Amino acid sequence: MLAELYGPLCAIRPQQDFAIAHLAQSLDGRIATAGGASQWISGEEDLRHTHRMRALADAVLVGADTIRHDDPVLTVRRCAGANPVRVIVDPDRKLRADHRVFTDRSAPTFVIVAEDCSETAPLGAVEILRLPRANGIIAPAAIRSALAARGLHWLFIEGGGVTISHFLRAKCLDRLQLTVSPVILGSGRPSLSLPEINAPGLGLRPTVRRVILGQDVLFECIFGERDEG
Ligand SMILES: NC(=O)c1ccc[n+]([C@@H]2O[C@H](COP(=O)([O-])OP(=O)(O)OC[C@H]3O[C@@H](n4cnc5c(N)ncnc54)[C@H](OP(=O)(O)O)[C@@H]3O)[C@@H](O)[C@H]2O)c1
């Protein structure tokens, strides 16, 4: 299983730009309750998997709401390996300064902020990266370029659904891992949200590989020639 799952990911050449995202979702496509609770949707094997992905990555990136609700530290603890650089997308600097990623100094940390954000108060031991905002968001391609320019080529985008949807819509993901867990939440925060389509045939049809992770099934979407979206 390890070779099957990680072999292709270990084969990415150093300095090759590569972005892979991961979400753990319920059978009905939810990644958290409406109130933001998500610990834990998937089982221990998927949790260990996310730590292995962090260990492979140059940087782990999350959206502001994931920091707000989970207060994660985004370090490697369930396996051996070095901590990746942490990247938080918080365009208007709305996050409080006491979140653990801003205070624990366990890994270098970047906060991606919109150029037009007026907030300038200090924010712990982090480096602020200002990038242009267009059509309400910071372009995922600009985020990838800014990180690559700092030597961060292998990106693990760990959520949440809004952040990953921006990357997917912008065709800025090489791979997307969706771990589906045998639970129905019936309400809550959605996994992916893309612009409406009016026929199932217009959906994305990437190459997919499947890996069993205990009770869960990980679907890895490989975007490339067969991505017709
Ligand atoms: N099950 C899982 O695998 C998993 C993983 C991670 C998180 N979660 C859960 O999911 C929830 C959070 O996910 P979410 O989808 O609601 O939010 P999210 O993706 O964590 O954060 C979204 C916010 O990040 C900012 N952002 C992200 N990309 C941006 C871009 N390209 N340009 C500008 N701003 C950008 C925006 O902040 P502004 O609103 O300030 O504009 C956006 O509203 C939490 O409840 C967390 O527990 C679950």
CSV table of C-alpha atoms and ligand atoms in Angstrom, one decimal:
chain,number,residue,atom,x,y,z
A,1,MET,CA,0.0,0.0,0.0
A,2,LEU,CA,2.8,2.5,0.9
A,3,ALA,CA,4.6,2.0,-2.4
A,4,GLU,CA,1.3,2.3,-4.3
A,5,LEU,CA,0.2,5.5,-2.5
A,6,TYR,CA,3.5,7.3,-2.1
A,7,GLY,CA,5.6,6.0,-5.0
A,8,PRO,CA,4.4,8.4,-7.6
A,9,LEU,CA,4.5,11.3,-5.0
A,10,CYS,CA,8.1,10.5,-4.1
A,11,ALA,CA,9.0,10.5,-7.8
A,12,ILE,CA,8.3,14.2,-8.2
A,13,ARG,CA,11.6,15.8,-9.0
A,14,PRO,CA,13.2,18.3,-6.6
A,15,GLN,CA,12.4,21.9,-7.8
A,16,GLN,CA,9.4,20.6,-9.9
A,17,ASP,CA,6.3,22.7,-9.1
A,18,PHE,CA,3.7,20.4,-7.8
A,19,ALA,CA,0.4,21.0,-5.9
A,20,ILE,CA,-1.7,18.3,-4.3
A,21,ALA,CA,-4.8,18.9,-2.1
A,22,HIS,CA,-6.5,16.7,0.4
A,23,LEU,CA,-9.9,16.7,2.1
A,24,ALA,CA,-11.6,14.1,4.3
A,25,GLN,CA,-15.3,14.1,3.5
A,26,SER,CA,-18.4,12.2,4.5
A,27,LEU,CA,-20.4,10.1,2.1
A,28,ASP,CA,-22.6,13.1,1.5
A,29,GLY,CA,-19.7,15.4,0.7
A,30,ARG,CA,-19.3,17.4,3.9
A,31,ILE,CA,-15.9,18.3,5.5
A,32,ALA,CA,-17.2,19.7,8.8
A,33,THR,CA,-20.4,20.4,10.6
A,34,ALA,CA,-22.1,23.8,10.0
A,35,GLY,CA,-20.5,25.1,13.1
A,36,GLY,CA,-17.0,24.1,11.8
A,37,ALA,CA,-16.3,20.9,13.8
A,38,SER,CA,-14.3,18.4,11.7
A,39,GLN,CA,-12.3,16.3,14.1
A,40,TRP,CA,-12.4,13.7,13.0
A,41,ILE,CA,-14.3,12.7,9.9
A,42,SER,CA,-11.8,10.2,8.7
A,43,GLY,CA,-10.0,7.4,10.6
A,44,GLU,CA,-6.5,7.0,12.0
A,45,GLU,CA,-5.0,5.8,8.7
A,46,ASP,CA,-6.1,8.9,6.9
A,47,LEU,CA,-4.8,11.1,9.7
A,48,ARG,CA,-1.4,9.4,9.5
A,49,HIS,CA,-1.6,9.8,5.8
A,50,THR,CA,-2.0,13.6,6.1
A,51,HIS,CA,1.1,13.7,8.3
A,52,ARG,CA,3.1,11.7,5.7
A,53,MET,CA,1.9,14.2,3.1
A,54,ARG,CA,3.1,17.1,5.2
A,55,ALA,CA,6.5,15.3,5.6
A,56,LEU,CA,6.8,15.1,1.8
A,57,ALA,CA,5.8,18.7,1.2
A,58,ASP,CA,7.9,21.9,1.1
A,59,ALA,CA,4.9,23.8,2.3
A,60,VAL,CA,1.5,23.0,3.7
A,61,LEU,CA,-1.2,25.6,2.9
A,62,VAL,CA,-4.6,26.2,4.5
A,63,GLY,CA,-7.3,28.9,4.3
A,64,ALA,CA,-8.1,31.2,7.1
A,65,ASP,CA,-11.3,29.4,8.3
A,66,THR,CA,-9.4,26.2,8.9
A,67,ILE,CA,-7.1,28.1,11.3
A,68,ARG,CA,-10.1,29.9,12.9
A,69,HIS,CA,-12.0,26.6,13.6
A,70,ASP,CA,-9.3,24.0,14.1
A,71,ASP,CA,-6.3,26.0,15.3
A,72,PRO,CA,-4.0,23.3,13.8
A,73,VAL,CA,-0.2,23.4,14.1
A,74,LEU,CA,0.3,21.7,10.8
A,75,THR,CA,3.5,19.9,11.9
A,76,VAL,CA,4.6,16.3,11.3
A,77,ARG,CA,3.8,14.2,14.4
A,78,ARG,CA,2.2,10.9,13.3
A,79,CYS,CA,5.2,9.8,11.3
A,80,ALA,CA,8.9,10.6,11.0
A,81,GLY,CA,9.9,13.6,8.9
A,82,ALA,CA,10.6,17.3,8.9
A,83,ASN,CA,7.9,20.0,9.3
A,84,PRO,CA,7.0,21.8,6.1
A,85,VAL,CA,6.8,25.6,5.9
A,86,ARG,CA,3.3,26.7,6.9
A,87,VAL,CA,1.3,29.0,4.6
A,88,ILE,CA,-2.0,30.6,5.7
A,89,VAL,CA,-4.2,32.5,3.2
A,90,ASP,CA,-5.9,35.3,5.2
A,91,PRO,CA,-6.5,38.1,2.6
A,92,ASP,CA,-7.7,40.7,5.1
A,93,ARG,CA,-5.7,39.7,8.1
A,94,LYS,CA,-8.8,38.8,10.1
A,95,LEU,CA,-7.2,36.0,12.1
A,96,ARG,CA,-6.4,36.6,15.8
A,97,ALA,CA,-2.7,36.7,16.6
A,98,ASP,CA,-3.0,34.0,19.3
A,99,HIS,CA,-3.5,31.0,16.9
A,100,ARG,CA,-0.8,28.4,17.4
A,101,VAL,CA,0.7,28.7,14.0
A,102,PHE,CA,1.5,32.3,14.8
A,103,THR,CA,3.0,31.6,18.2
A,104,ASP,CA,4.6,28.2,18.4
A,105,ARG,CA,7.6,28.8,16.2
A,106,SER,CA,7.7,25.1,15.2
A,107,ALA,CA,8.1,25.9,11.5
A,108,PRO,CA,8.7,28.9,9.3
A,109,THR,CA,5.3,30.5,8.6
A,110,PHE,CA,4.0,32.7,5.8
A,111,VAL,CA,0.7,34.5,5.8
A,112,ILE,CA,-0.7,35.5,2.3
A,113,VAL,CA,-2.5,38.8,2.5
A,114,ALA,CA,-4.1,40.9,-0.2
A,115,GLU,CA,-2.1,43.9,-1.4
A,116,ASP,CA,-5.0,46.2,-0.6
A,117,CYS,CA,-5.4,45.0,3.0
A,118,SER,CA,-4.9,47.9,5.4
A,119,GLU,CA,-4.2,45.9,8.5
A,120,THR,CA,-0.5,46.3,9.5
A,121,ALA,CA,-0.4,45.2,13.2
A,122,PRO,CA,2.5,42.7,13.9
A,123,LEU,CA,1.5,39.1,13.8
A,124,GLY,CA,4.0,36.9,15.7
A,125,ALA,CA,6.9,35.1,14.1
A,126,VAL,CA,5.5,35.1,10.5
A,127,GLU,CA,6.4,36.6,7.2
A,128,ILE,CA,3.6,38.4,5.4
A,129,LEU,CA,3.4,38.0,1.6
A,130,ARG,CA,1.3,40.6,-0.1
A,131,LEU,CA,-0.3,39.5,-3.4
A,132,PRO,CA,-2.8,41.2,-5.7
A,133,ARG,CA,-6.5,40.5,-5.3
A,134,ALA,CA,-8.6,40.3,-8.4
A,135,ASN,CA,-12.3,39.3,-8.6
A,136,GLY,CA,-12.4,39.0,-4.8
A,137,ILE,CA,-9.6,36.4,-4.5
A,138,ILE,CA,-5.8,36.1,-4.6
A,139,ALA,CA,-5.1,34.1,-7.8
A,140,PRO,CA,-3.9,30.6,-6.9
A,141,ALA,CA,-1.4,30.8,-9.7
A,142,ALA,CA,0.1,33.9,-8.1
A,143,ILE,CA,0.3,32.1,-4.7
A,144,ARG,CA,2.1,29.1,-6.4
A,145,SER,CA,4.5,31.5,-8.2
A,146,ALA,CA,5.3,33.5,-5.0
A,147,LEU,CA,6.0,30.3,-3.0
A,148,ALA,CA,8.1,28.8,-5.8
A,149,ALA,CA,10.1,31.9,-5.9
A,150,ARG,CA,10.9,31.2,-2.2
A,151,GLY,CA,12.0,27.6,-3.0
A,152,LEU,CA,8.6,26.1,-2.0
A,153,HIS,CA,7.7,23.9,-5.0
A,154,TRP,CA,5.9,20.9,-3.5
A,155,LEU,CA,2.7,22.2,-2.0
A,156,PHE,CA,0.3,20.2,0.2
A,157,ILE,CA,-3.1,22.1,0.3
A,158,GLU,CA,-4.8,20.8,3.4
A,159,GLY,CA,-8.1,22.6,3.3
A,160,GLY,CA,-10.6,23.7,3.7
A,161,GLY,CA,-13.1,23.2,0.8
A,162,VAL,CA,-13.2,26.9,-0.1
A,163,THR,CA,-9.5,27.2,-0.5
A,164,ILE,CA,-9.1,24.0,-2.5
A,165,SER,CA,-12.1,24.9,-4.7
A,166,HIS,CA,-10.3,28.1,-5.6
A,167,PHE,CA,-7.2,26.1,-6.6
A,168,LEU,CA,-9.3,23.5,-8.5
A,169,ARG,CA,-11.3,26.1,-10.4
A,170,ALA,CA,-8.1,27.9,-11.4
A,171,LYS,CA,-6.6,24.6,-12.7
A,172,CYS,CA,-3.8,25.0,-10.2
A,173,LEU,CA,-3.9,21.5,-8.8
A,174,ASP,CA,-1.9,18.6,-10.1
A,175,ARG,CA,-3.6,16.1,-7.8
A,176,LEU,CA,-6.6,16.1,-5.4
A,177,GLN,CA,-7.1,13.5,-2.8
A,178,LEU,CA,-10.6,13.0,-1.4
A,179,THR,CA,-10.8,10.5,1.5
A,180,VAL,CA,-14.4,9.4,1.7
A,181,SER,CA,-15.5,8.1,5.1
A,182,PRO,CA,-18.5,5.9,5.8
A,183,VAL,CA,-20.5,8.6,7.7
A,184,ILE,CA,-23.4,10.7,6.7
A,185,LEU,CA,-23.5,14.2,8.3
A,186,GLY,CA,-26.6,15.4,6.5
A,187,SER,CA,-25.6,19.0,6.9
A,188,GLY,CA,-22.5,21.0,7.2
A,189,ARG,CA,-19.7,22.6,5.2
A,190,PRO,CA,-19.3,21.4,1.7
A,191,SER,CA,-16.2,19.7,0.2
A,192,LEU,CA,-15.8,21.2,-3.3
A,193,SER,CA,-17.9,24.1,-4.8
A,194,LEU,CA,-17.4,25.0,-8.4
A,195,PRO,CA,-19.5,27.0,-10.8
A,196,GLU,CA,-22.8,25.4,-11.8
A,197,ILE,CA,-23.0,23.1,-14.7
A,198,ASN,CA,-26.2,21.9,-16.4
A,199,ALA,CA,-25.3,18.3,-17.3
A,200,PRO,CA,-23.3,15.6,-15.5
A,201,GLY,CA,-21.3,15.2,-18.7
A,202,LEU,CA,-19.8,18.6,-18.1
A,203,GLY,CA,-18.2,17.5,-14.8
A,204,LEU,CA,-14.5,17.0,-14.4
A,205,ARG,CA,-13.4,13.5,-15.3
A,206,PRO,CA,-9.8,13.2,-14.1
A,207,THR,CA,-7.9,9.9,-14.0
A,208,VAL,CA,-8.6,8.5,-10.5
A,209,ARG,CA,-6.7,5.9,-8.4
A,210,ARG,CA,-8.3,4.4,-5.3
A,211,VAL,CA,-6.5,3.3,-2.1
A,212,ILE,CA,-8.2,1.7,0.9
A,213,LEU,CA,-7.3,3.4,4.2
A,214,GLY,CA,-8.9,1.3,6.9
A,215,GLN,CA,-12.7,2.1,6.8
A,216,ASP,CA,-12.1,4.9,4.4
A,217,VAL,CA,-11.4,5.1,0.7
A,218,LEU,CA,-9.0,7.6,-0.7
A,219,PHE,CA,-9.7,8.7,-4.3
A,220,GLU,CA,-6.7,10.5,-5.8
A,221,CYS,CA,-7.7,12.6,-8.9
A,222,ILE,CA,-4.8,13.1,-11.3
A,223,PHE,CA,-5.4,16.2,-13.4
A,224,GLY,CA,-3.7,16.4,-16.8
A,225,GLU,CA,-4.6,15.4,-20.3
A,226,ARG,CA,-7.9,13.8,-19.3
A,227,ASP,CA,-9.2,16.8,-17.4
A,228,GLU,CA,-11.9,18.2,-19.7
A,229,GLY,CA,-13.1,20.9,-17.3
B,1,LIG,N1,-12.3,17.4,6.5
B,1,LIG,C1,-11.2,18.0,6.2
B,1,LIG,O1,-10.4,17.4,5.5
B,1,LIG,C2,-11.0,19.4,6.5
B,1,LIG,C3,-9.7,20.0,6.2
B,1,LIG,C4,-9.5,21.4,6.6
B,1,LIG,C5,-10.5,22.1,7.2
B,1,LIG,N2,-11.7,21.4,7.5
B,1,LIG,C6,-12.8,22.2,8.1
B,1,LIG,O2,-13.3,23.0,7.1
B,1,LIG,C7,-13.7,24.3,7.7
B,1,LIG,C8,-12.9,25.4,7.0
B,1,LIG,O3,-13.0,25.2,5.6
B,1,LIG,P1,-13.7,26.3,4.7
B,1,LIG,O4,-13.8,25.7,3.3
B,1,LIG,O5,-15.0,26.7,5.4
B,1,LIG,O6,-12.7,27.5,4.7
B,1,LIG,P2,-11.1,27.5,4.4
B,1,LIG,O7,-10.9,27.0,3.0
B,1,LIG,O8,-10.3,27.0,5.5
B,1,LIG,O9,-10.9,29.1,4.4
B,1,LIG,C9,-11.5,29.9,3.4
B,1,LIG,C10,-11.0,31.3,3.6
B,1,LIG,O10,-9.6,31.4,3.3
B,1,LIG,C11,-9.4,32.6,2.5
B,1,LIG,N3,-8.9,32.2,1.2
B,1,LIG,C12,-8.6,30.9,0.8
B,1,LIG,N4,-8.1,31.0,-0.4
B,1,LIG,C13,-8.1,32.2,-0.8
B,1,LIG,C14,-7.7,32.9,-2.0
B,1,LIG,N5,-7.2,32.3,-3.1
B,1,LIG,N6,-7.9,34.2,-2.1
B,1,LIG,C15,-8.4,34.9,-1.1
B,1,LIG,N7,-8.8,34.4,0.1
B,1,LIG,C16,-8.6,33.0,0.2
B,1,LIG,C17,-10.7,33.4,2.5
B,1,LIG,O11,-10.7,34.2,3.6
B,1,LIG,P3,-11.7,35.4,3.8
B,1,LIG,O12,-13.1,34.8,4.1
B,1,LIG,O13,-11.1,36.3,4.9
B,1,LIG,O14,-11.8,36.2,2.5
B,1,LIG,C18,-11.7,32.2,2.5
B,1,LIG,O15,-13.0,32.6,2.9
B,1,LIG,C19,-13.4,24.2,9.2
B,1,LIG,O16,-14.6,23.9,9.8
B,1,LIG,C20,-12.4,23.1,9.3
B,1,LIG,O17,-12.6,22.4,10.5
B,1,LIG,C21,-11.9,20.2,7.2
